[in-house]
Amino acid sequence: MNRKLFYRWVAAGLLWFLIFAVVVISIRNLNVVTRVSRIAADAMTVTQQKTISGVRDIARAFAVEWATWNGNPDDYNRRLGVFLKDTTAVHPPDAVQEVTSSTVSSADAVSKTNYRVRVLLHVRRLVPVSSSSNIPAVLIPVTVADLEHLRVNAGDTGQQKRQAWQDVLMCVEVPVQVIDGTPAVSGLPVIVAPAETKGDMTSHNFNVPAPPDFKTFIDQFMNMYYSGQPLTNFITPGVKIDPVTGWKLVSVDSVLVNSDRDPTAARVQVTVSAPGVDRLAQTVYLKVRADRGSYLVESLGAGY
């Protein structure tokens, strides 16, 4: 009788243990599902990624057209008419300006369908130049269109104003609305102050002067790299580092490493030249490894 009672207690204990285990597993699975659901909700779908890309692309394209001024209202309205239904109220400024580069710095959603996109534009603008200005003479415009614009600005005096190209950075905000899944410009750009995050070229990991043998290796490698010669004897087997052509090493100005006893990384500052370019400073980061009394380069790039 005692044995039967014992077995009953054991069976009951096992049953309660199984019930407890099932409850614990269920709660754990529920927490996992909840976390996965939150991640999935925060994750961007393919459609959303496509929409964001379209918003950024159309804002950038419109900003470039808006900031390109040639003094021709018809041409200006035609270009902006690709993005806007009505451009009759849009008038170009009395100026000559061209965009040399553009980049999207941010695209913020103000609602599910409305975005504010910031575009940084590098432009060349034709500006008056005084006799005391230090703008180089080579920047004076020479195209037929530029000279015609100067003639018009001169008016009845017949005297052309001395003007030159000036490089300017413009940051504009473009409103974009998503209509039926398709981005569309919803207003003209507004000039805003740039809000760019500034980087730092200083790297505190490289503050040790390179030992003489390492410096000699770097001098030889950089000379080969910038003269387009094969680097087989200077790089780790299997690593792809192609030399550049059209440049010449002028000098190796500084070689700092992460260790004077066993350097595995280096920051190399060099000066190079090319036809039409007397001096161009370069900061090159290398990863290296010791190999039979010398070194081999494992990677080369603009950062470590």
Short mmCIF file of C-alpha atoms in Angstrom, two decimals:
data_model
loop_
_atom_site.label_atom_id
_atom_site.label_comp_id
_atom_site.label_asym_id
_atom_site.label_seq_id
_atom_site.Cartn_x
_atom_site.Cartn_y
_atom_site.Cartn_z
CA MET A 1 0.00 0.00 0.00
CA ASN A 2 2.78 2.38 0.83
CA ARG A 3 4.46 1.52 -2.45
CA LYS A 4 1.32 2.36 -4.45
CA LEU A 5 1.00 5.64 -2.62
CA PHE A 6 4.60 6.40 -3.37
CA TYR A 7 4.12 5.75 -7.06
CA ARG A 8 1.06 7.99 -7.06
CA TRP A 9 3.05 10.81 -5.49
CA VAL A 10 5.81 10.32 -8.05
CA ALA A 11 3.32 10.34 -10.93
CA ALA A 12 1.63 13.44 -9.55
CA GLY A 13 4.98 15.17 -9.17
CA LEU A 14 5.96 14.35 -12.73
CA LEU A 15 2.62 15.62 -13.97
CA TRP A 16 2.97 18.91 -12.13
CA PHE A 17 6.54 19.22 -13.38
CA LEU A 18 5.39 18.74 -16.97
CA ILE A 19 2.62 21.34 -16.51
CA PHE A 20 5.12 23.81 -15.02
CA ALA A 21 7.60 23.16 -17.86
CA VAL A 22 4.90 23.70 -20.48
CA VAL A 23 3.90 27.01 -18.86
CA VAL A 24 7.51 28.21 -18.70
CA ILE A 25 8.16 27.25 -22.33
CA SER A 26 4.94 28.92 -23.44
CA ILE A 27 5.84 32.16 -21.66
CA ARG A 28 9.34 32.08 -23.12
CA ASN A 29 8.03 31.46 -26.64
CA LEU A 30 5.54 34.28 -26.20
CA ASN A 31 8.37 36.65 -25.22
CA VAL A 32 10.41 35.54 -28.23
CA VAL A 33 7.47 36.09 -30.54
CA THR A 34 6.87 39.50 -29.01
CA ARG A 35 10.50 40.55 -29.51
CA VAL A 36 10.54 39.24 -33.07
CA SER A 37 7.30 41.07 -33.79
CA ARG A 38 8.77 44.31 -32.46
CA ILE A 39 11.89 43.86 -34.59
CA ALA A 40 9.77 43.06 -37.63
CA ALA A 41 7.62 46.12 -36.99
CA ASP A 42 10.67 48.36 -36.77
CA ALA A 43 12.39 46.74 -39.75
CA MET A 44 12.03 48.40 -43.13
CA THR A 45 10.33 46.36 -45.82
CA VAL A 46 11.50 46.20 -49.43
CA THR A 47 8.65 48.49 -50.43
CA GLN A 48 9.58 51.04 -47.77
CA GLN A 49 13.22 50.96 -48.83
CA LYS A 50 12.19 51.53 -52.43
CA THR A 51 9.98 54.45 -51.37
CA ILE A 52 12.76 56.09 -49.32
CA SER A 53 15.20 55.68 -52.21
CA GLY A 54 12.68 57.28 -54.56
CA VAL A 55 12.09 60.16 -52.15
CA ARG A 56 15.82 60.86 -51.89
CA ASP A 57 16.43 60.52 -55.63
CA ILE A 58 13.62 62.84 -56.73
CA ALA A 59 14.55 65.47 -54.12
CA ARG A 60 18.16 65.44 -55.24
CA ALA A 61 17.27 65.65 -58.95
CA PHE A 62 14.81 68.50 -58.36
CA ALA A 63 17.28 70.43 -56.20
CA VAL A 64 19.91 70.23 -58.96
CA GLU A 65 17.48 71.54 -61.60
CA TRP A 66 16.18 74.25 -59.29
CA ALA A 67 19.71 75.49 -58.50
CA THR A 68 20.84 75.53 -62.16
CA TRP A 69 20.27 79.07 -63.44
CA ASN A 70 21.15 80.24 -66.93
CA GLY A 71 18.96 83.34 -67.25
CA ASN A 72 16.47 81.61 -69.59
CA PRO A 73 12.98 81.47 -67.99
CA ASP A 74 11.55 79.16 -70.66
CA ASP A 75 14.31 76.62 -70.21
CA TYR A 76 14.03 76.89 -66.43
CA ASN A 77 10.27 76.28 -66.41
CA ARG A 78 10.66 73.38 -68.82
CA ARG A 79 13.16 71.66 -66.55
CA LEU A 80 11.14 72.24 -63.39
CA GLY A 81 7.98 71.19 -65.23
CA VAL A 82 9.27 67.63 -65.15
CA PHE A 83 8.65 67.67 -61.39
CA LEU A 84 5.81 70.20 -60.92
CA LYS A 85 2.40 70.44 -62.61
CA ASP A 86 2.42 74.24 -62.68
CA THR A 87 5.57 76.34 -62.99
CA THR A 88 4.02 79.63 -64.17
CA ALA A 89 4.71 81.23 -60.79
CA VAL A 90 8.32 80.02 -60.73
CA HIS A 91 10.87 82.53 -61.98
CA PRO A 92 14.63 81.96 -62.11
CA PRO A 93 16.87 84.56 -60.46
CA ASP A 94 18.81 86.94 -62.65
CA ALA A 95 21.98 84.96 -62.22
CA VAL A 96 24.19 82.31 -63.75
CA GLN A 97 24.85 79.25 -61.61
CA GLU A 98 25.62 75.59 -62.25
CA VAL A 99 25.67 72.60 -59.90
CA THR A 100 28.93 70.64 -59.84
CA SER A 101 27.93 68.02 -57.25
CA SER A 102 25.04 67.10 -54.98
CA THR A 103 24.33 64.73 -52.13
CA VAL A 104 21.38 63.93 -49.88
CA SER A 105 22.27 64.51 -46.23
CA SER A 106 18.96 63.48 -44.62
CA ALA A 107 15.39 62.42 -45.40
CA ASP A 108 13.03 62.92 -42.46
CA ALA A 109 9.45 61.68 -42.44
CA VAL A 110 7.02 64.26 -41.03
CA SER A 111 4.08 61.90 -41.64
CA LYS A 112 3.39 58.59 -43.39
CA THR A 113 3.41 60.27 -46.79
CA ASN A 114 5.36 63.51 -46.35
CA TYR A 115 9.12 63.93 -46.17
CA ARG A 116 11.62 66.73 -45.81
CA VAL A 117 14.81 65.99 -47.67
CA ARG A 118 18.01 67.97 -47.20
CA VAL A 119 20.32 68.21 -50.19
CA LEU A 120 23.82 69.65 -50.09
CA LEU A 121 24.75 71.34 -53.37
CA HIS A 122 28.17 72.43 -54.54
CA VAL A 123 27.59 75.17 -57.09
CA ARG A 124 29.59 77.55 -59.29
CA ARG A 125 28.08 81.03 -59.39
CA LEU A 126 29.00 83.96 -61.59
CA VAL A 127 29.70 86.88 -59.26
CA PRO A 128 30.97 90.45 -59.74
CA VAL A 129 34.66 90.89 -59.11
CA SER A 130 36.26 94.12 -57.94
CA SER A 131 39.70 95.18 -59.05
CA SER A 132 41.04 94.40 -55.59
CA SER A 133 39.68 90.86 -55.58
CA ASN A 134 42.18 88.00 -55.36
CA ILE A 135 40.09 85.64 -57.53
CA PRO A 136 42.44 84.09 -60.13
CA ALA A 137 42.04 85.37 -63.67
CA VAL A 138 41.51 81.80 -64.93
CA LEU A 139 38.11 81.81 -63.25
CA ILE A 140 36.84 84.61 -65.47
CA PRO A 141 34.10 83.12 -67.73
CA VAL A 142 34.94 82.55 -71.37
CA THR A 143 31.89 80.73 -72.76
CA VAL A 144 29.62 82.45 -75.28
CA ALA A 145 26.64 82.19 -72.91
CA ASP A 146 28.60 83.80 -70.07
CA LEU A 147 29.76 86.67 -72.25
CA GLU A 148 26.21 87.22 -73.53
CA HIS A 149 24.98 87.39 -69.95
CA LEU A 150 27.63 89.98 -69.16
CA ARG A 151 26.61 92.04 -72.19
CA VAL A 152 22.96 92.06 -71.07
CA ASN A 153 23.92 93.07 -67.53
CA ALA A 154 26.03 95.93 -68.86
CA GLY A 155 22.87 97.68 -70.11
CA ASP A 156 23.21 100.82 -72.15
CA THR A 157 26.66 101.63 -70.89
CA GLY A 158 28.22 99.02 -73.12
CA GLN A 159 30.76 98.26 -70.41
CA GLN A 160 30.90 94.67 -69.31
CA LYS A 161 31.20 93.97 -65.61
CA ARG A 162 34.17 91.91 -64.58
CA GLN A 163 32.84 88.64 -63.17
CA ALA A 164 34.26 85.29 -62.16
CA TRP A 165 33.15 81.87 -61.04
CA GLN A 166 32.83 81.43 -57.28
CA ASP A 167 32.39 78.06 -55.56
CA VAL A 168 29.52 78.02 -53.05
CA LEU A 169 27.99 75.34 -50.83
CA MET A 170 24.19 75.49 -50.61
CA CYS A 171 22.02 73.33 -48.37
CA VAL A 172 18.35 73.19 -49.36
CA GLU A 173 15.32 71.39 -47.99
CA VAL A 174 12.94 69.82 -50.50
CA PRO A 175 9.39 68.74 -49.55
CA VAL A 176 8.37 65.40 -51.05
CA GLN A 177 4.98 63.66 -50.85
CA VAL A 178 4.32 60.00 -51.60
CA ILE A 179 1.18 59.71 -53.74
CA ASP A 180 -0.12 56.17 -54.39
CA GLY A 181 3.32 54.83 -53.60
CA THR A 182 5.11 57.23 -55.96
CA PRO A 183 7.23 60.14 -54.62
CA ALA A 184 6.40 63.59 -55.98
CA VAL A 185 7.85 67.04 -55.25
CA SER A 186 5.35 69.13 -53.27
CA GLY A 187 7.10 72.49 -53.12
CA LEU A 188 10.13 74.56 -54.01
CA PRO A 189 13.42 74.11 -52.16
CA VAL A 190 14.15 76.32 -49.18
CA ILE A 191 17.71 77.35 -48.37
CA VAL A 192 18.63 76.11 -44.88
CA ALA A 193 21.74 75.99 -42.74
CA PRO A 194 23.80 72.82 -43.17
CA ALA A 195 23.53 70.36 -40.29
CA GLU A 196 26.31 67.99 -41.25
CA THR A 197 28.12 65.78 -38.76
CA LYS A 198 31.77 66.71 -38.92
CA GLY A 199 34.40 64.02 -38.97
CA ASP A 200 37.89 64.04 -37.52
CA MET A 201 40.92 63.07 -39.59
CA THR A 202 43.08 62.74 -36.47
CA SER A 203 43.76 59.17 -35.40
CA HIS A 204 45.27 58.74 -31.95
CA ASN A 205 46.16 55.09 -32.54
CA PHE A 206 49.14 56.06 -34.65
CA ASN A 207 51.55 58.14 -32.62
CA VAL A 208 54.77 56.12 -32.78
CA PRO A 209 57.43 56.93 -35.39
CA ALA A 210 58.17 53.94 -37.62
CA PRO A 211 61.45 52.06 -37.11
CA PRO A 212 64.05 52.54 -39.90
CA ASP A 213 63.51 49.15 -41.60
CA PHE A 214 59.75 49.67 -41.68
CA LYS A 215 60.18 53.20 -43.05
CA THR A 216 62.40 51.82 -45.83
CA PHE A 217 59.75 49.24 -46.72
CA ILE A 218 57.05 51.92 -46.84
CA ASP A 219 59.18 54.16 -49.07
CA GLN A 220 59.67 51.34 -51.56
CA PHE A 221 56.03 50.23 -51.45
CA MET A 222 54.61 53.72 -51.95
CA ASN A 223 56.94 54.42 -54.85
CA MET A 224 55.82 51.20 -56.55
CA TYR A 225 52.15 51.82 -55.73
CA TYR A 226 51.95 55.32 -57.22
CA SER A 227 54.07 54.48 -60.27
CA GLY A 228 51.82 51.62 -61.36
CA GLN A 229 54.41 48.86 -60.89
CA PRO A 230 53.54 45.28 -59.80
CA LEU A 231 53.18 44.86 -56.04
CA THR A 232 53.53 41.07 -55.88
CA ASN A 233 56.57 41.15 -53.60
CA PHE A 234 55.00 43.70 -51.26
CA ILE A 235 51.54 42.31 -50.57
CA THR A 236 50.19 39.21 -48.84
CA PRO A 237 49.39 36.37 -51.26
CA GLY A 238 45.70 36.39 -52.14
CA VAL A 239 45.25 40.07 -51.29
CA LYS A 240 44.11 42.29 -54.17
CA ILE A 241 45.79 45.71 -54.13
CA ASP A 242 46.19 47.26 -57.55
CA PRO A 243 48.74 50.03 -58.14
CA VAL A 244 47.56 53.35 -59.53
CA THR A 245 48.80 54.92 -62.74
CA GLY A 246 49.22 58.49 -63.85
CA TRP A 247 50.70 59.63 -60.53
CA LYS A 248 54.20 60.02 -59.14
CA LEU A 249 55.40 59.86 -55.56
CA VAL A 250 57.02 63.15 -54.59
CA SER A 251 57.82 62.33 -50.98
CA VAL A 252 56.88 60.23 -47.99
CA ASP A 253 56.30 62.87 -45.35
CA SER A 254 55.34 60.84 -42.28
CA VAL A 255 55.04 57.22 -41.22
CA LEU A 256 53.40 56.54 -37.86
CA VAL A 257 52.73 53.02 -36.58
CA ASN A 258 50.81 51.37 -33.77
CA SER A 259 53.95 49.78 -32.30
CA ASP A 260 57.64 50.50 -32.76
CA ARG A 261 58.60 46.89 -31.96
CA ASP A 262 56.00 44.95 -33.92
CA PRO A 263 54.02 47.28 -36.20
CA THR A 264 50.88 45.81 -37.73
CA ALA A 265 49.27 49.06 -38.94
CA ALA A 266 50.53 52.39 -40.20
CA ARG A 267 49.33 55.83 -41.18
CA VAL A 268 51.40 57.13 -44.07
CA GLN A 269 51.29 60.72 -45.25
CA VAL A 270 52.67 61.24 -48.74
CA THR A 271 52.79 63.91 -51.41
CA VAL A 272 52.11 62.89 -55.01
CA SER A 273 51.99 64.68 -58.34
CA ALA A 274 50.50 64.23 -61.80
CA PRO A 275 50.42 66.18 -65.04
CA GLY A 276 48.83 69.50 -64.07
CA VAL A 277 48.99 68.70 -60.34
CA ASP A 278 52.21 69.79 -58.65
CA ARG A 279 51.45 68.57 -55.13
CA LEU A 280 48.58 66.54 -53.68
CA ALA A 281 48.64 65.36 -50.05
CA GLN A 282 47.45 61.83 -49.31
CA THR A 283 46.91 59.99 -46.00
CA VAL A 284 47.03 56.24 -46.52
CA TYR A 285 46.28 53.59 -43.91
CA LEU A 286 47.99 50.21 -44.16
CA LYS A 287 47.65 46.89 -42.38
CA VAL A 288 50.87 44.87 -42.50
CA ARG A 289 52.44 41.71 -41.13
CA ALA A 290 56.03 40.70 -40.60
CA ASP A 291 57.40 38.16 -43.07
CA ARG A 292 60.93 36.73 -43.06
CA GLY A 293 62.71 39.88 -42.00
CA SER A 294 60.51 42.21 -44.00
CA TYR A 295 56.82 43.11 -44.21
CA LEU A 296 53.81 42.41 -46.40
CA VAL A 297 50.80 44.68 -46.87
CA GLU A 298 47.44 43.11 -46.08
CA SER A 299 45.18 46.08 -46.84
CA LEU A 300 45.35 49.67 -48.07
CA GLY A 301 42.72 52.34 -47.80
CA ALA A 302 41.55 55.74 -46.60
CA GLY A 303 40.82 54.56 -43.06
CA TYR A 304 41.83 51.97 -40.52
#
